């Protein structure tokens, strides 16, 4: 059961425009990371991959991949939505470009709120006019269609690929596949299949599921998860699909480490990421560093010994798994003991590349009405954060809320619908 808070949050047209523009600029910058990874050893140090992952990237990534967007991602961020200086409160925590959650839940939450809650609000005040955002499912579908068209694929057989043996956790794929087959199936002559990667195989140079030739694979697994599924024909099929750019997210999606922010803020690459700097977006990206024994810049721009800085500035930092998700493993400095903090720094040094230190920025709270165990309405404080899924066509917004400072649906948080005002 996923908790849906009954009161929506409302974004202004100005906020939507700014978030949309900012989202596209950041995504464009992140799309350059795979080429930087292949060209610069210092980038490979900040964005470490396993040897097997690196081999796959070198074997499958070509300049031709740059012709299509190919990456479906969600930028996780916070802002104080009703603050008069809301722009100053925006912080982008991380990028998620593989196995993105919320594609089904965000538009479904908006639909429930507009159908059930909004009519009751209008009985109180007729002037309340709120609208849903662009449907994330539709934005994703258009990206899939764009990819197929760019590649010259004549068919539209789409495989939603995930590990079917996993029985716990949150999966949206069955709901997405059903939605696509109902809404777009006849109109676009598109057929969506639920597939386990181990069910894929090659016929010549084409990828097949059962007797169906597959045009695009939308994946819900990272490479390391694919490798854990064992050896078999599916590995050749997936590798071919990556080479032919028939996968969303493409192989470039593997570069979604928390330490991406370190590369974007690195003065050595200032010219490459000039657009982010010129647009004033760098202030929204917190200081982030792979935990290692180096001298580097502090959040204040001073040259410091990194490990010493992290130890002495516990209350202004957090530690995170570089490639983790679900909010697991995050340590907030001000809430941790000195011993716990030192242990985590030592662990970061021992497990090179697996942990980052990030500047701590406050997450605001909002008061929501909720129904308690007796069926009564009570008011409670929730921390709120958001996720942006943006394309040139528009943005969808996933709102999340929790009693805990680490806000994540996977950790029993809830969803809050974010609607658009006028």
Coordinates of C-alpha atoms in Angstrom, one line a residue:
X1 CA 0.0 0.0 0.0
X2 CA 1.3 3.4 -1.0
X3 CA 0.0 6.3 1.1
X4 CA -1.5 9.2 -0.9
X5 CA -1.9 12.5 1.0
X6 CA -5.3 14.0 0.3
X7 CA -4.2 17.6 -0.1
X8 CA -2.3 18.5 -3.3
X9 CA 0.5 21.0 -3.5
X10 CA 0.2 23.7 -6.2
X11 CA 2.9 25.0 -8.4
X12 CA 2.6 28.3 -10.2
X13 CA 3.1 28.7 -14.0
X14 CA 6.4 30.6 -13.3
X15 CA 7.7 27.6 -11.2
X16 CA 6.7 25.1 -13.9
X17 CA 8.5 27.2 -16.6
X18 CA 11.7 27.5 -14.5
X19 CA 11.8 23.9 -13.4
X20 CA 11.2 22.8 -17.0
X21 CA 14.0 24.9 -18.4
X22 CA 16.4 23.9 -15.6
X23 CA 15.6 20.3 -15.9
X24 CA 16.5 20.3 -19.7
X25 CA 19.7 22.2 -19.1
X26 CA 20.9 19.7 -16.4
X27 CA 19.9 16.7 -18.5
X28 CA 21.8 18.0 -21.5
X29 CA 24.9 18.4 -19.3
X30 CA 24.5 14.9 -17.9
X31 CA 24.3 13.5 -21.4
X32 CA 27.9 14.5 -22.0
X33 CA 29.3 12.5 -19.1
X34 CA 29.7 9.2 -21.0
X35 CA 32.0 10.8 -23.6
X36 CA 33.9 12.5 -20.8
X37 CA 34.2 9.1 -19.0
X38 CA 35.7 7.5 -22.1
X39 CA 38.1 10.4 -22.8
X40 CA 39.3 11.4 -19.3
X41 CA 40.9 9.2 -16.6
X42 CA 40.1 11.8 -14.0
X43 CA 36.4 11.5 -14.8
X44 CA 36.6 7.7 -14.5
X45 CA 38.0 8.2 -11.0
X46 CA 35.0 10.3 -10.1
X47 CA 32.5 8.0 -11.8
X48 CA 33.9 4.5 -11.2
X49 CA 32.4 1.5 -12.9
X50 CA 33.2 -2.2 -12.6
X51 CA 35.5 -3.7 -15.2
X52 CA 32.7 -5.6 -16.8
X53 CA 30.5 -2.5 -17.0
X54 CA 33.4 -0.5 -18.6
X55 CA 33.9 -3.2 -21.2
X56 CA 30.2 -3.1 -22.2
X57 CA 30.3 0.7 -22.5
X58 CA 33.4 0.6 -24.7
X59 CA 31.9 -2.2 -26.8
X60 CA 28.5 -0.6 -27.3
X61 CA 28.7 3.2 -27.2
X62 CA 29.3 5.0 -30.5
X63 CA 29.1 8.6 -31.7
X64 CA 25.9 7.6 -33.5
X65 CA 24.2 7.2 -30.1
X66 CA 24.4 11.0 -29.7
X67 CA 21.7 11.5 -32.4
X68 CA 18.9 10.4 -30.1
X69 CA 18.1 11.4 -26.5
X70 CA 18.0 7.8 -25.5
X71 CA 17.9 8.4 -21.7
X72 CA 14.8 8.5 -19.5
X73 CA 15.6 10.0 -16.2
X74 CA 14.2 11.6 -13.1
X75 CA 16.0 14.4 -11.3
X76 CA 15.3 14.3 -7.6
X77 CA 15.2 17.7 -5.9
X78 CA 13.7 19.8 -3.1
X79 CA 12.3 23.3 -3.0
X80 CA 10.0 25.1 -0.6
X81 CA 7.1 25.4 -3.0
X82 CA 5.3 28.3 -1.2
X83 CA 8.4 30.2 -0.1
X84 CA 8.5 33.8 -1.5
X85 CA 12.1 33.2 -2.6
X86 CA 11.4 29.6 -3.8
X87 CA 14.2 29.7 -6.4
X88 CA 16.8 30.1 -3.7
X89 CA 15.5 26.9 -2.0
X90 CA 16.0 24.6 -5.0
X91 CA 18.5 21.7 -4.5
X92 CA 19.0 18.9 -7.0
X93 CA 20.1 15.9 -4.9
X94 CA 20.8 13.3 -7.7
X95 CA 19.9 12.0 -11.1
X96 CA 18.2 8.6 -11.7
X97 CA 18.5 7.4 -15.3
X98 CA 17.8 3.6 -15.0
X99 CA 14.8 1.9 -13.3
X100 CA 13.1 5.2 -12.8
X101 CA 10.2 5.1 -10.4
X102 CA 7.0 7.2 -10.4
X103 CA 6.1 6.9 -14.1
X104 CA 2.8 5.3 -13.1
X105 CA 2.3 6.6 -9.6
X106 CA 2.6 10.3 -10.2
X107 CA -0.1 10.7 -12.9
X108 CA -2.3 8.2 -11.0
X109 CA -2.0 10.3 -7.9
X110 CA -2.9 13.5 -9.8
X111 CA -5.9 11.7 -11.4
X112 CA -7.2 10.5 -8.0
X113 CA -6.8 14.0 -6.4
X114 CA -8.5 15.8 -9.3
X115 CA -11.4 13.3 -9.4
X116 CA -12.0 12.9 -5.7
X117 CA -10.6 15.9 -3.8
X118 CA -10.8 18.8 -6.2
X119 CA -14.7 18.7 -6.6
X120 CA -15.0 19.0 -2.8
X121 CA -12.6 21.9 -2.7
X122 CA -14.6 23.7 -5.4
X123 CA -17.7 23.3 -3.2
X124 CA -15.9 25.5 -0.7
X125 CA -14.4 27.9 -3.3
X126 CA -15.6 28.0 -7.0
X127 CA -12.5 29.9 -8.0
X128 CA -10.1 27.0 -7.3
X129 CA -8.8 26.0 -10.7
X130 CA -6.1 23.3 -10.7
X131 CA -4.7 21.2 -13.5
X132 CA -2.7 18.1 -13.9
X133 CA 0.8 18.1 -15.2
X134 CA 1.9 16.5 -18.4
X135 CA 1.3 12.7 -18.0
X136 CA 4.7 11.1 -17.4
X137 CA 3.5 8.0 -19.1
X138 CA 2.7 9.9 -22.2
X139 CA 6.0 11.8 -22.1
X140 CA 7.8 8.4 -21.8
X141 CA 5.8 6.9 -24.7
X142 CA 6.8 9.8 -26.9
X143 CA 10.4 9.3 -26.1
X144 CA 10.1 5.6 -27.0
X145 CA 8.3 6.6 -30.3
X146 CA 11.0 9.2 -31.0
X147 CA 13.7 6.6 -30.5
X148 CA 12.1 4.1 -32.8
X149 CA 11.5 6.7 -35.5
X150 CA 15.1 8.0 -35.3
X151 CA 16.4 4.5 -35.7
X152 CA 14.1 3.8 -38.7
X153 CA 12.2 1.0 -36.9
X154 CA 9.1 0.1 -38.9
X155 CA 7.4 -1.8 -36.2
X156 CA 6.5 -0.7 -32.7
X157 CA 6.9 -3.8 -30.5
X158 CA 8.0 -2.5 -27.1
X159 CA 9.5 -4.7 -24.4
X160 CA 9.2 -3.6 -20.8
X161 CA 12.1 -5.7 -19.4
X162 CA 12.5 -6.4 -15.7
X163 CA 13.6 -9.3 -13.5
X164 CA 10.4 -11.3 -13.1
X165 CA 11.8 -13.4 -10.3
X166 CA 11.8 -10.4 -7.9
X167 CA 8.6 -10.6 -5.8
X168 CA 9.2 -7.7 -3.3
X169 CA 9.5 -4.0 -3.7
X170 CA 7.6 -1.6 -6.0
X171 CA 7.0 -2.4 -9.7
X172 CA 5.0 -0.2 -12.1
X173 CA 5.7 -2.1 -15.3
X174 CA 2.5 -4.2 -15.4
X175 CA 0.4 -1.0 -15.0
X176 CA 2.5 0.9 -17.6
X177 CA 2.2 -1.9 -20.1
X178 CA -1.6 -2.1 -19.6
X179 CA -1.9 1.7 -20.0
X180 CA 0.1 1.7 -23.2
X181 CA -1.7 -1.1 -24.8
X182 CA -5.1 0.5 -24.0
X183 CA -4.2 4.1 -24.9
X184 CA -1.7 3.9 -27.7
X185 CA -1.9 0.3 -28.9
X186 CA -4.5 0.8 -31.7
X187 CA -3.7 4.4 -32.5
X188 CA 0.0 3.8 -33.0
X189 CA -0.2 0.1 -33.9
X190 CA 2.0 -0.4 -30.9
X191 CA 2.2 -3.6 -28.8
X192 CA 3.8 -3.6 -25.3
X193 CA 5.1 -6.8 -23.8
X194 CA 6.2 -7.6 -20.2
X195 CA 9.6 -9.4 -20.6
X196 CA 12.3 -10.8 -18.5
X197 CA 15.7 -10.1 -20.0
X198 CA 16.4 -13.9 -20.0
X199 CA 13.5 -14.4 -22.4
X200 CA 15.3 -12.3 -25.1
X201 CA 17.3 -13.9 -27.9
X202 CA 18.8 -13.0 -31.3
X203 CA 17.7 -14.0 -34.8
X204 CA 20.5 -12.8 -36.9
X205 CA 20.9 -9.2 -35.8
X206 CA 17.4 -8.7 -34.5
X207 CA 16.2 -9.0 -30.9
X208 CA 13.2 -11.4 -30.2
X209 CA 10.8 -12.2 -27.4
X210 CA 9.0 -15.5 -28.2
X211 CA 8.2 -15.0 -31.8
X212 CA 7.9 -11.2 -31.7
X213 CA 10.6 -8.9 -33.1
X214 CA 11.4 -6.2 -30.6
X215 CA 12.0 -2.6 -31.6
X216 CA 12.6 -0.9 -28.3
X217 CA 13.5 -2.2 -24.9
X218 CA 12.6 -0.1 -21.9
X219 CA 14.7 -1.5 -19.0
X220 CA 14.2 -1.7 -15.3
X221 CA 17.6 -3.0 -14.4
X222 CA 21.2 -1.7 -14.3
X223 CA 24.1 -3.6 -16.0
X224 CA 25.3 -5.1 -12.7
X225 CA 21.8 -6.5 -12.1
X226 CA 21.7 -7.9 -15.6
X227 CA 25.1 -9.6 -15.0
X228 CA 23.7 -11.2 -11.8
X229 CA 21.0 -12.9 -13.9
X230 CA 23.6 -15.3 -15.2
X231 CA 25.1 -16.1 -18.6
X232 CA 22.9 -16.9 -21.5
X233 CA 21.6 -15.8 -24.9
X234 CA 19.9 -12.8 -23.3
X235 CA 23.3 -11.2 -22.7
X236 CA 24.1 -11.2 -26.4
X237 CA 20.6 -10.0 -27.2
X238 CA 20.9 -7.1 -24.7
X239 CA 24.4 -6.2 -25.9
X240 CA 23.2 -6.1 -29.5
X241 CA 20.3 -3.9 -28.4
X242 CA 22.6 -1.5 -26.7
X243 CA 24.9 -1.3 -29.7
X244 CA 21.9 -0.6 -32.0
X245 CA 20.6 2.0 -29.5
X246 CA 17.3 0.1 -29.1
X247 CA 17.4 0.5 -25.3
X248 CA 15.9 3.2 -23.1
X249 CA 17.8 4.2 -21.0
X250 CA 20.8 3.7 -23.3
X251 CA 24.1 2.5 -22.0
X252 CA 24.8 6.1 -21.0
X253 CA 22.2 5.7 -18.3
X254 CA 24.8 3.8 -16.2
X255 CA 26.5 7.1 -15.5
X256 CA 24.0 8.2 -12.9
X257 CA 26.2 8.3 -9.9
X258 CA 25.7 10.8 -7.1
X259 CA 29.2 11.9 -8.0
X260 CA 27.9 13.3 -11.3
X261 CA 27.6 16.5 -9.4
X262 CA 31.3 16.6 -8.7
X263 CA 32.1 16.5 -12.4
X264 CA 29.5 19.2 -13.2
X265 CA 31.0 21.5 -10.6
X266 CA 34.7 20.7 -11.5
X267 CA 36.6 23.8 -12.7
X268 CA 38.5 21.6 -15.1
X269 CA 35.3 21.1 -17.1
X270 CA 33.9 24.6 -16.7
X271 CA 33.9 25.2 -20.5
X272 CA 32.0 22.0 -21.2
X273 CA 29.3 22.8 -18.7
X274 CA 29.3 26.5 -19.5
X275 CA 25.5 26.6 -20.0
X276 CA 24.8 25.4 -16.5
X277 CA 27.1 28.1 -15.1
X278 CA 25.8 30.9 -17.3
X279 CA 22.2 30.0 -16.4
X280 CA 23.0 30.3 -12.7
X281 CA 22.0 26.6 -12.2
X282 CA 25.2 25.6 -10.4
X283 CA 23.8 27.1 -7.2
X284 CA 21.1 24.4 -7.2
X285 CA 23.7 21.6 -7.4
X286 CA 25.2 20.8 -3.9
X287 CA 28.9 20.4 -3.4
X288 CA 29.5 16.6 -3.7
X289 CA 32.8 14.6 -3.5
X290 CA 33.8 11.0 -3.8
X291 CA 35.3 10.1 -0.4
X292 CA 39.0 9.8 -1.0
X293 CA 42.4 11.1 0.2
X294 CA 42.9 14.2 -1.9
X295 CA 43.2 18.0 -1.7
X296 CA 40.2 19.7 -3.4
X297 CA 37.9 22.6 -3.1
X298 CA 35.5 23.0 -0.2
X299 CA 31.9 24.3 -0.6
X300 CA 33.4 27.8 0.3
X301 CA 35.9 27.4 -2.6
X302 CA 39.0 26.9 -0.3
X303 CA 41.6 24.3 -1.1
X304 CA 41.3 21.7 1.7
X305 CA 42.4 18.2 2.6
X306 CA 39.1 16.4 1.8
X307 CA 39.0 13.7 4.6
X308 CA 40.0 16.2 7.2
X309 CA 37.3 18.6 6.0
X310 CA 34.6 15.9 6.1
X311 CA 35.5 14.9 9.6
X312 CA 35.5 18.5 10.9
X313 CA 32.3 19.6 9.2
X314 CA 29.9 16.8 10.2
X315 CA 27.0 19.1 10.9
X316 CA 26.9 20.6 7.4
X317 CA 27.3 17.3 5.4
X318 CA 25.7 14.0 4.6
X319 CA 27.2 10.8 3.4
X320 CA 25.5 8.7 0.7
X321 CA 26.1 5.5 -1.3
X322 CA 27.3 6.7 -4.7
X323 CA 25.1 4.3 -6.6
X324 CA 22.5 3.4 -4.1
X325 CA 18.7 4.1 -4.4
X326 CA 15.7 3.9 -2.2
X327 CA 17.2 6.3 0.4
X328 CA 19.1 3.4 2.0
X329 CA 22.5 4.0 3.6
X330 CA 22.3 7.8 3.9
X331 CA 23.9 9.3 7.0
X332 CA 22.9 12.9 8.0
X333 CA 25.9 14.3 9.8
X334 CA 24.0 16.5 12.3
X335 CA 22.0 13.4 13.4
X336 CA 25.0 11.0 13.6
X337 CA 27.4 10.4 16.5
X338 CA 31.1 11.2 16.1
X339 CA 31.9 7.5 16.1
X340 CA 29.3 6.7 13.4
X341 CA 30.6 9.5 11.3
X342 CA 34.2 8.5 11.5
X343 CA 33.3 4.9 10.8
X344 CA 31.5 5.9 7.6
X345 CA 34.4 8.0 6.4
X346 CA 36.8 5.1 7.0
X347 CA 34.4 2.8 5.1
X348 CA 34.3 5.3 2.2
X349 CA 38.1 5.2 2.0
X350 CA 38.1 1.4 2.1
X351 CA 35.3 1.0 -0.5
X352 CA 36.8 3.5 -3.0
X353 CA 34.2 5.2 -5.2
X354 CA 31.2 3.7 -3.4
X355 CA 30.5 6.7 -1.1
X356 CA 30.1 10.4 -1.5
X357 CA 30.0 13.4 0.9
X358 CA 27.4 16.0 0.0
X359 CA 26.6 19.4 1.3
X360 CA 23.6 19.2 3.6
X361 CA 20.7 21.4 2.6
X362 CA 17.5 21.6 4.7
X363 CA 14.3 19.9 3.5
X364 CA 11.2 21.9 4.3
X365 CA 8.0 20.5 5.9
X366 CA 4.4 21.1 5.1
X367 CA 1.2 20.4 7.1
X368 CA -1.2 17.8 5.6
X369 CA -4.5 16.5 6.7
X370 CA -4.4 12.7 7.2
X371 CA -6.9 10.1 8.4
X372 CA -5.8 8.4 11.6
X373 CA -6.5 4.8 12.7
X374 CA -9.9 5.9 14.1
X375 CA -11.0 7.5 10.8
X376 CA -10.6 11.0 12.1
X377 CA -8.8 13.8 10.3
X378 CA -5.7 15.0 12.0
X379 CA -2.9 17.4 10.8
X380 CA 0.7 16.2 10.6
X381 CA 4.0 17.6 9.4
X382 CA 5.7 15.9 6.5
X383 CA 9.1 16.5 4.8
X384 CA 8.5 16.9 1.0
X385 CA 10.7 16.3 -2.0
X386 CA 10.1 16.0 -5.7
X387 CA 11.2 14.3 -8.9
X388 CA 11.2 15.9 -12.3
X389 CA 10.8 13.8 -15.5
X390 CA 11.3 16.3 -18.3
X391 CA 11.4 16.3 -22.1
X392 CA 11.2 19.2 -24.6
X393 CA 7.4 18.5 -24.6
X394 CA 6.9 19.1 -20.9
X395 CA 7.5 17.9 -17.4
X396 CA 5.9 15.5 -15.0
X397 CA 6.4 15.9 -11.2
X398 CA 6.5 13.2 -8.6
X399 CA 5.8 14.5 -5.1
X400 CA 6.9 12.5 -2.1
X401 CA 6.3 13.1 1.6
X402 CA 7.5 11.4 4.8
X403 CA 7.8 11.9 8.5
X404 CA 11.5 11.1 8.1
X405 CA 14.1 13.5 6.8
X406 CA 15.1 10.9 4.2
X407 CA 12.1 10.9 2.0
X408 CA 11.4 7.8 -0.1
X409 CA 8.4 5.8 -1.1
X410 CA 10.4 2.6 -0.7
X411 CA 10.9 3.5 3.0
X412 CA 7.2 3.9 3.7
X413 CA 6.9 7.5 2.6
X414 CA 3.9 8.7 0.7
X415 CA 3.0 10.4 -2.5
X416 CA 1.6 14.0 -2.7
X417 CA 0.1 15.2 -5.9
X418 CA 1.6 18.4 -7.4
X419 CA -1.0 20.2 -9.5
X420 CA -0.7 23.4 -11.6
X421 CA -2.3 26.7 -10.6
X422 CA -3.1 29.7 -12.8

